[in-house]
CSV table of C-alpha atoms in Angstrom, one decimal:
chain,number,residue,atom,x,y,z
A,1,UNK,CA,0.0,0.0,0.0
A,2,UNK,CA,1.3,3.1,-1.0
A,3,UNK,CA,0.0,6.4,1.7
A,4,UNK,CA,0.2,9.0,-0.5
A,5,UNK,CA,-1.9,11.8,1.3
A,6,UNK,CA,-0.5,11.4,5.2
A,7,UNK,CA,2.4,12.9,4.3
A,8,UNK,CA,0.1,16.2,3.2
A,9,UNK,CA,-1.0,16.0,6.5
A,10,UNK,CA,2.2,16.7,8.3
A,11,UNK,CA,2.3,20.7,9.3
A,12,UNK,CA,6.0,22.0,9.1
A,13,UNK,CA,5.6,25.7,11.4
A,14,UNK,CA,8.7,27.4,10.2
A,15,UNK,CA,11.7,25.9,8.2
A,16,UNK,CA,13.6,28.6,10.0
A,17,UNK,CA,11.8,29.4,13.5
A,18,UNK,CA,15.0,27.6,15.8
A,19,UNK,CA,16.9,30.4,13.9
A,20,UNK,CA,14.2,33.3,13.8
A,21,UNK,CA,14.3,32.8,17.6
A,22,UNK,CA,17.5,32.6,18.5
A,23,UNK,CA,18.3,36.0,17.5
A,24,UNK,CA,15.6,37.2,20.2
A,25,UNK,CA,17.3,35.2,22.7
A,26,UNK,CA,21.1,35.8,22.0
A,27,UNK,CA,19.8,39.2,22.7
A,28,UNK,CA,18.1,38.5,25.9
A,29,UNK,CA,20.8,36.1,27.4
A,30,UNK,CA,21.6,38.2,30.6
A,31,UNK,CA,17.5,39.1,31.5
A,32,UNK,CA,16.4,37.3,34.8
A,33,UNK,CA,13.8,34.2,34.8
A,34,UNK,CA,11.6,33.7,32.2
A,35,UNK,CA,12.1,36.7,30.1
A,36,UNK,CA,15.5,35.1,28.8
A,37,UNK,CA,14.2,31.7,28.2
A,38,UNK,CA,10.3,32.0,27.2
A,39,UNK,CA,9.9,33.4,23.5
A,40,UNK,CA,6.9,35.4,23.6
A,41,UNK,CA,8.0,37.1,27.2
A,42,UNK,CA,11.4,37.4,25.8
A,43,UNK,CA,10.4,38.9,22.7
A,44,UNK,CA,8.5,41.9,24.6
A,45,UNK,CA,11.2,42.7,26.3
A,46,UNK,CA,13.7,42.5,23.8
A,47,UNK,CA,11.6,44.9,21.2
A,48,UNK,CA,11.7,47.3,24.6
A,49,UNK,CA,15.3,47.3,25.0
A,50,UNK,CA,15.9,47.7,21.3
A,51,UNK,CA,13.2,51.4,21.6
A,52,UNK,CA,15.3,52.7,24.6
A,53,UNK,CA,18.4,52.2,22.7
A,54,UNK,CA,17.1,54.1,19.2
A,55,UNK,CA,16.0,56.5,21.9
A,56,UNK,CA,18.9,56.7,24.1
A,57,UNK,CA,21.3,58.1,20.7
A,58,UNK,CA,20.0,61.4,21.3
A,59,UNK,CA,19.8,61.5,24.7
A,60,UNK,CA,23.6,60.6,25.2
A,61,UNK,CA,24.5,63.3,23.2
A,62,UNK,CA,22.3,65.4,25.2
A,63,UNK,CA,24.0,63.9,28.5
A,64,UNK,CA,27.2,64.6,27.1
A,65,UNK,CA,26.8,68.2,26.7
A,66,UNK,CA,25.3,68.9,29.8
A,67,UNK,CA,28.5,67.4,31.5
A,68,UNK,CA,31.0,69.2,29.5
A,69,UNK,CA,29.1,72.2,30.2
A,70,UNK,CA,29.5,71.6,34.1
A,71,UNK,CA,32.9,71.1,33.8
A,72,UNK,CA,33.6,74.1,31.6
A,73,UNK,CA,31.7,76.0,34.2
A,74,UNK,CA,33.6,74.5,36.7
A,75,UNK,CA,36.9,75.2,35.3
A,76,UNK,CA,35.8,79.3,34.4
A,77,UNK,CA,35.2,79.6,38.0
A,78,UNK,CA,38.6,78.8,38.9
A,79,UNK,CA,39.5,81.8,36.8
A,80,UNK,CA,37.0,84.3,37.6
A,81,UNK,CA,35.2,84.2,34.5
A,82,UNK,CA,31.6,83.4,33.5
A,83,UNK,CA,31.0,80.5,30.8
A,84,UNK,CA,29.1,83.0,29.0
A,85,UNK,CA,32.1,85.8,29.0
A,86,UNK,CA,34.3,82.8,28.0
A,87,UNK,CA,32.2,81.8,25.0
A,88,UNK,CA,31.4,85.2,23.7
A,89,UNK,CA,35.5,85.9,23.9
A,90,UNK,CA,36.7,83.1,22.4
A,91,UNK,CA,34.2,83.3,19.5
A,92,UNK,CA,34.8,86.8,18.9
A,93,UNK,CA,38.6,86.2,18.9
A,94,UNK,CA,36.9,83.2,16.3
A,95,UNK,CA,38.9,80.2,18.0
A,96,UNK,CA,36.4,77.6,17.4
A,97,UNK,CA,36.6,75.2,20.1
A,98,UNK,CA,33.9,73.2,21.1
A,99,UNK,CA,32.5,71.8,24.0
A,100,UNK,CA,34.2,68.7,24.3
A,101,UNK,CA,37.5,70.0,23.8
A,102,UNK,CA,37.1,72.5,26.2
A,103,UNK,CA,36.2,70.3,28.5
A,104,UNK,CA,39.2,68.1,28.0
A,105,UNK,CA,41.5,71.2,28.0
A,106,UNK,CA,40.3,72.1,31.3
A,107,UNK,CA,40.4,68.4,33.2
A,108,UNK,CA,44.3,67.7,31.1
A,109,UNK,CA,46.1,71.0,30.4
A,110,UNK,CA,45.0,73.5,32.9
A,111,UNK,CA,47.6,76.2,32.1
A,112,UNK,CA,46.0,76.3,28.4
A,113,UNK,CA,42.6,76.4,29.6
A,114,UNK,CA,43.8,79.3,32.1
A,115,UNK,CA,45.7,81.1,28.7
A,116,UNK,CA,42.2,80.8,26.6
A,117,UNK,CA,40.2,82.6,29.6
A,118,UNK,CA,42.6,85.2,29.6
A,119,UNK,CA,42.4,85.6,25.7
A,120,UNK,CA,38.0,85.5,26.3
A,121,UNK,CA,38.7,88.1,29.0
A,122,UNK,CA,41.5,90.6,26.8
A,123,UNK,CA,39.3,90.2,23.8
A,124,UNK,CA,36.2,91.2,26.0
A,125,UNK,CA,37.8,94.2,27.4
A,126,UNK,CA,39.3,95.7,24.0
A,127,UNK,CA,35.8,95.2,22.8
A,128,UNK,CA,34.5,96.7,25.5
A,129,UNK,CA,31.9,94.5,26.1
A,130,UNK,CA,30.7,95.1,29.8
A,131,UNK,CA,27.0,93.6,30.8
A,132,UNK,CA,26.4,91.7,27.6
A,133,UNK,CA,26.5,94.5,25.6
A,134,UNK,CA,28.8,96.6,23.6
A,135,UNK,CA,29.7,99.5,25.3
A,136,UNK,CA,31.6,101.8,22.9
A,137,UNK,CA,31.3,105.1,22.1
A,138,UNK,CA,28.7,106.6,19.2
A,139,UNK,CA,29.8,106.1,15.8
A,140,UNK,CA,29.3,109.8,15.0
A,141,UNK,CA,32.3,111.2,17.3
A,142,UNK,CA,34.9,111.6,14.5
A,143,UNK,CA,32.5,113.3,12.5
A,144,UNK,CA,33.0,117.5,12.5
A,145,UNK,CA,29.5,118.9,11.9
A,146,UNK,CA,31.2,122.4,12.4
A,147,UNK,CA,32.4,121.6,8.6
A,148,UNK,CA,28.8,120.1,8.1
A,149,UNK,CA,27.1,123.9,8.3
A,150,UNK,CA,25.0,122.8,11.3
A,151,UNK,CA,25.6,125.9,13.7
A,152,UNK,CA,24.6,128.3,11.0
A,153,UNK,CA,21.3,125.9,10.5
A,154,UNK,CA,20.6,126.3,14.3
A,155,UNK,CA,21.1,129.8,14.5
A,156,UNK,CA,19.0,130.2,11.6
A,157,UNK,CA,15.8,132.3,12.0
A,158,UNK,CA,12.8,130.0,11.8
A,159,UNK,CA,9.2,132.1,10.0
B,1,UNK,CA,53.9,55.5,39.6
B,2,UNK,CA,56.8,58.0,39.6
B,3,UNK,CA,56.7,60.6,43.0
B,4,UNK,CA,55.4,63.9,41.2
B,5,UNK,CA,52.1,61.7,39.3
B,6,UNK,CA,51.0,60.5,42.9
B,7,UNK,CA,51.3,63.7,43.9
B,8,UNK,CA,49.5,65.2,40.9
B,9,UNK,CA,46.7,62.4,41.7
B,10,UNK,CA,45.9,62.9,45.1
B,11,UNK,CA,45.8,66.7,44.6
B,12,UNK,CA,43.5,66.0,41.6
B,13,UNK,CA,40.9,63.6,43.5
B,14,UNK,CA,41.7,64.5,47.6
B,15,UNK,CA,38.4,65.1,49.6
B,16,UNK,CA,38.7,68.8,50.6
B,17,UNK,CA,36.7,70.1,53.7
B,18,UNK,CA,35.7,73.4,53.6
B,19,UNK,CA,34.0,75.9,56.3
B,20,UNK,CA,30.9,78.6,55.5
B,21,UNK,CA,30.0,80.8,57.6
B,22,UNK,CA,26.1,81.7,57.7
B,23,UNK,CA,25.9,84.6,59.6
B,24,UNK,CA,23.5,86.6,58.3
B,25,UNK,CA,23.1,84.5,55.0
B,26,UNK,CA,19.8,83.4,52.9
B,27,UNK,CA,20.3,79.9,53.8
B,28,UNK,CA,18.2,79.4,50.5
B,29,UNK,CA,21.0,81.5,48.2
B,30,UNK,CA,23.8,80.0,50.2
B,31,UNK,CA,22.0,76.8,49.8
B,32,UNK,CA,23.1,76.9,45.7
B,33,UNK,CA,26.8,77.6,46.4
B,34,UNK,CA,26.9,74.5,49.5
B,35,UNK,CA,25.6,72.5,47.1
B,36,UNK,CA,28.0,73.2,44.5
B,37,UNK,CA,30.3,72.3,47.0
B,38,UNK,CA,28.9,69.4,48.1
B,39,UNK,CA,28.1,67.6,44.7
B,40,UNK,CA,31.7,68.4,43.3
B,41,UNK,CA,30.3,70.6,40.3
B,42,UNK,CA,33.4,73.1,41.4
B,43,UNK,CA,36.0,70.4,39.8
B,44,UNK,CA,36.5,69.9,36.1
B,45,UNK,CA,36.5,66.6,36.7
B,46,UNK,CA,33.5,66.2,38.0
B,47,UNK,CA,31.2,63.3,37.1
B,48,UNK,CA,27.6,62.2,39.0
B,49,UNK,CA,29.3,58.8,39.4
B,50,UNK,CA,32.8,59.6,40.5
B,51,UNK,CA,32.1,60.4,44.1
B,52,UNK,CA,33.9,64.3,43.9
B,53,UNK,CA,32.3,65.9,46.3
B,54,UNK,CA,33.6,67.7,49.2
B,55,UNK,CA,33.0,68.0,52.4
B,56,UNK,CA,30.9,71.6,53.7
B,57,UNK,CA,30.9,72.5,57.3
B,58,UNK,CA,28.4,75.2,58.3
B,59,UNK,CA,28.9,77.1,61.0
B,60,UNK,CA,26.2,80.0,63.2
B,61,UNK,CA,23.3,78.3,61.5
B,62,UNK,CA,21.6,79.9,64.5
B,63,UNK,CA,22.2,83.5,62.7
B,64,UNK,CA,20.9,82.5,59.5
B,65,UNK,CA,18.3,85.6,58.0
B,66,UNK,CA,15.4,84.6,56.0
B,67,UNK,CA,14.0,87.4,53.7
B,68,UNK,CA,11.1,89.7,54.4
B,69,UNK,CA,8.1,88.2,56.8
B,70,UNK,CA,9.4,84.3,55.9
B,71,UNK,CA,10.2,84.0,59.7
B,72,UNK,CA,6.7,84.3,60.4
B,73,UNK,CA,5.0,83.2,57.2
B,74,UNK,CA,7.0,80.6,55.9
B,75,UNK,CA,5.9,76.9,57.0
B,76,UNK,CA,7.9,73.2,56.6
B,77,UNK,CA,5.6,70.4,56.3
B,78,UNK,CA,6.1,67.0,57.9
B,79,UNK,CA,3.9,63.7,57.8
B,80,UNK,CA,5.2,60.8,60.1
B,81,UNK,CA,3.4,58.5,57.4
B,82,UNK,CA,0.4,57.2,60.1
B,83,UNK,CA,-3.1,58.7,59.5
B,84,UNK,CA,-3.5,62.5,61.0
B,85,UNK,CA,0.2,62.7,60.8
B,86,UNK,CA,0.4,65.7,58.6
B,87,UNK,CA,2.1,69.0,60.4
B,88,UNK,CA,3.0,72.1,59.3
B,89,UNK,CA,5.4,74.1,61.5
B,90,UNK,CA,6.2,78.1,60.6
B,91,UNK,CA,9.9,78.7,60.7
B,92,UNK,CA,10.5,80.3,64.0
B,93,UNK,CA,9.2,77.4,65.9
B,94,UNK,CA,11.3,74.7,63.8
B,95,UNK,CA,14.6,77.4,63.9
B,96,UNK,CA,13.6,77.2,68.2
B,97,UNK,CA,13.7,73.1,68.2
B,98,UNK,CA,16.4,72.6,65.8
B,99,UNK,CA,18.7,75.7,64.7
B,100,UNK,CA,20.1,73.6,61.7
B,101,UNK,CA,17.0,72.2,60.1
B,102,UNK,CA,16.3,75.3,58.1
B,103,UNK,CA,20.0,75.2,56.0
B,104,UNK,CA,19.6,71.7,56.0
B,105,UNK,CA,16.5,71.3,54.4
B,106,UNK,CA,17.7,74.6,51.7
B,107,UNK,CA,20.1,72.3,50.7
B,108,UNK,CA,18.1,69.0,50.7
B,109,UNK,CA,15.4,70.9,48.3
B,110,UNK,CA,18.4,72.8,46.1
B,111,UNK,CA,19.9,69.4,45.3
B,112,UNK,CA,18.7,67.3,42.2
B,113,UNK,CA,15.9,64.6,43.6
B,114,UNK,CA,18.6,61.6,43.1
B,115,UNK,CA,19.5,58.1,44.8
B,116,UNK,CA,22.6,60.1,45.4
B,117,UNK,CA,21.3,62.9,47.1
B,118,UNK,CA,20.9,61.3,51.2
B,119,UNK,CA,24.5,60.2,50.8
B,120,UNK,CA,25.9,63.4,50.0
B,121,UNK,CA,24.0,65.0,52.4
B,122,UNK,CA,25.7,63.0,54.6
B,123,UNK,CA,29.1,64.7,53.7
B,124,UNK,CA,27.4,68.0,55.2
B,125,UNK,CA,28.3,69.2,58.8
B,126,UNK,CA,26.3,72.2,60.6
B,127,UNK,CA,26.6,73.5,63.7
B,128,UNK,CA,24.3,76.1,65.1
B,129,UNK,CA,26.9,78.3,66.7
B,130,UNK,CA,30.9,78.5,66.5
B,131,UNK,CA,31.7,75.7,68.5
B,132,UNK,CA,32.7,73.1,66.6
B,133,UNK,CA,34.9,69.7,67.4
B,134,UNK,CA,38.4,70.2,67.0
B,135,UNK,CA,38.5,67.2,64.6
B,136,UNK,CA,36.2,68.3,62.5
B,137,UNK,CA,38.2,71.8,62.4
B,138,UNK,CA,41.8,70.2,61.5
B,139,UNK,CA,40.5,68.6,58.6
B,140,UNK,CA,39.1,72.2,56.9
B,141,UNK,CA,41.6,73.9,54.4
B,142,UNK,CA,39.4,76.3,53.0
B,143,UNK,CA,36.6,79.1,53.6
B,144,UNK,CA,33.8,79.6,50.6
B,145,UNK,CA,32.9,83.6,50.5
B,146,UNK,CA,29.6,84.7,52.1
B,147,UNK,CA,27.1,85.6,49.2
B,148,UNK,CA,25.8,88.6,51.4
B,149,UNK,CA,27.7,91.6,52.7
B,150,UNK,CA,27.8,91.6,56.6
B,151,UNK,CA,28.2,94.8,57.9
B,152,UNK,CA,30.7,95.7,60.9
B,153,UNK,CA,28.0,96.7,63.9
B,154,UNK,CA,29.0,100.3,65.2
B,155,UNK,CA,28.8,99.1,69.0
B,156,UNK,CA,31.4,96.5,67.9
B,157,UNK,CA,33.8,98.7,66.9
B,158,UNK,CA,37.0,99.3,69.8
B,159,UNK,CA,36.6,103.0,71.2
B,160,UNK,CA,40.2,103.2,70.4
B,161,UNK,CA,39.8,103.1,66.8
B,162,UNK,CA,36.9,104.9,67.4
B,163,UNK,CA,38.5,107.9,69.0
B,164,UNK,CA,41.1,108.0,66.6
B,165,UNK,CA,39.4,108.3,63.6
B,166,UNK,CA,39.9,111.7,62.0
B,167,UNK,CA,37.1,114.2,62.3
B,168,UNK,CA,35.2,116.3,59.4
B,169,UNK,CA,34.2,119.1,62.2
B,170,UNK,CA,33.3,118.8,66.1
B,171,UNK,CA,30.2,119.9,67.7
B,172,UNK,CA,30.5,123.2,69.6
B,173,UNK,CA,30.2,123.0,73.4
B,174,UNK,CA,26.2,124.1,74.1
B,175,UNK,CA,25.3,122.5,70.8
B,176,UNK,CA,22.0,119.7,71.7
B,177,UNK,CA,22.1,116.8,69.4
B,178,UNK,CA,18.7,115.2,69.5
């Protein structure tokens, strides 16, 4: 006797589900109970993990700047300076250094940090730049208006 | 290690202990600068998990000045966490029990709500007047600067200095100063 339909009966789920799954759980080998052995709990919490991460590539960067800020801070303060003055000096004076390398200047090479404060600060004062704003005199102070004929329109009779 | 990097390291990462003096000081303004202190965000090297803070010891708490009618107005609320457990007390009456609760709660509430805050709060020291352990005094190498100006009292001031201090004019004999 030949059984030719039987065999049509047999279900095959997934040539490649052994495979398919262990990719979930190569990634979940260090969770705790369940969640690293169990499929569909593993899966959950694997798809979680893998969110926070895509999430987490902004936030780092946001993390980072916030601490090189403090430090920068940190460092002005040691040489009576605010961060803002700092900035506003060295961009004027257009050295271009950002964050993260003032940061490391200030933790590793202290005297260099202390010479670019004292650029910000020199650069500040030829500006004259006192409060946040430029304090310099009126542009029209070279100008003679003697030679301009306003004294003879003052004294002028008005009708 | 060679001799000068150890030395280089410890002076880098050492535990300094420094002394404030809040006489006369808005515990919540000097609040921001202790905690500055306190957390390490004075050091360029600072970092929430390397443990750079230093230690702040606060002396006179008992003279600390609160702005405007705050003595009188301003109230801390407390719940011992059974039912009808809630109190409010106004700040004369908690500065009367414990002179160093107000500072210590301005710097509890100026301080990011962390794990890590009760632990460096630990690394705070206040005493309500100028007596403090002689221990706790050898370790402290350096004074932060008041944030308010305290004024010299005129009654404090030795008659010597006071006698000798050049006059503009002097009064006539029979003249009445009211």
């Amino acid at each position: 006797m030949v059984f030719l339909s039987v065999i049509n009966w047999a279900r095959c789920r997934g040539p490649d589900e052994f495979w398919r799954k262990r990719r979930i759980f190569r990634l979940a080998a260090h969770y705790i109970g369940r969640r690293r052995n169990c499929y569909s709990i593993a899966v959950r919490n694997v798809h979680r993990a893998l969110v926070y991460a895509t999430k987490a590539r902004k936030l780092k960067k946001e993390d980072m700047k916030s601490l090189w800020d403090v430090r920068i801070t940190a460092a002005c303060e040691q040489h009576n300076i605010t961060l803002f003055s700092l900035r506003e000096g060295l961009d004027r004076a257009n050295i271009m250094l950002d964050r993260k390398s003032l940061s490391d200047l200030a933790s590793w090479e202290p005297k260099t940090f202390e010479a670019l404060a004292a650029v910000a600060k020199y650069k500040l004062e030829t500006d004259r730049f006192i409060d946040g704003q430029d304090k310099c005199h009126p542009t029209g102070i070279n100008l003679n208006l003697k030679d301009v004929m306003l004294e003879a329109w003052l004294n002028e009779k008005k009708k | 290690m060679s001799a000068a990097k150890r030395v280089q390291q410890w002076a880098t990462f050492a535990r300094s202990w420094h002394i404030f003096d809040c006489k006369w000081q808005d515990p919540y303004e000097s609040a921001h600068v202790i905690k500055k202190y306190l957390m390490g965000m004075h050091k360029p090297i600072y970092h929430p998990m390397n443990d750079c803070g230093d230690v702040v010891v606060c002396i006179n708490s008992r003279e600390i000045a609160l702005r405007g009618d705050e003595w009188r107005k301003r109230a801390y609320f407390h719940h011992t966490g059974y039912p009808g457990g809630a109190s409010w007390t106004l700040a004369w009456e908690l500065h009367n029990k414990d002179p160093t609760m107000i500072i210590k709660k301005a710097v509890y509430r100026a301080m990011t709500g962390n794990l890590q805050r009760r632990h460096t709060m630990q690394r705070l020291f206040i005493y309500p007047g100028e007596n403090v352990p002689e221990d706790v005094l050898q370790n402290v190498t350096n004074q932060i600067r008041q944030i308010r100006y305290v004024p010299k009292r005129l009654d404090h001031i030795p008659e010597e200095e006071v006698k000798n201090y050049p006059k503009v004019m002097e009064y006539p004999e029979d003249f009445v100063v009211k």
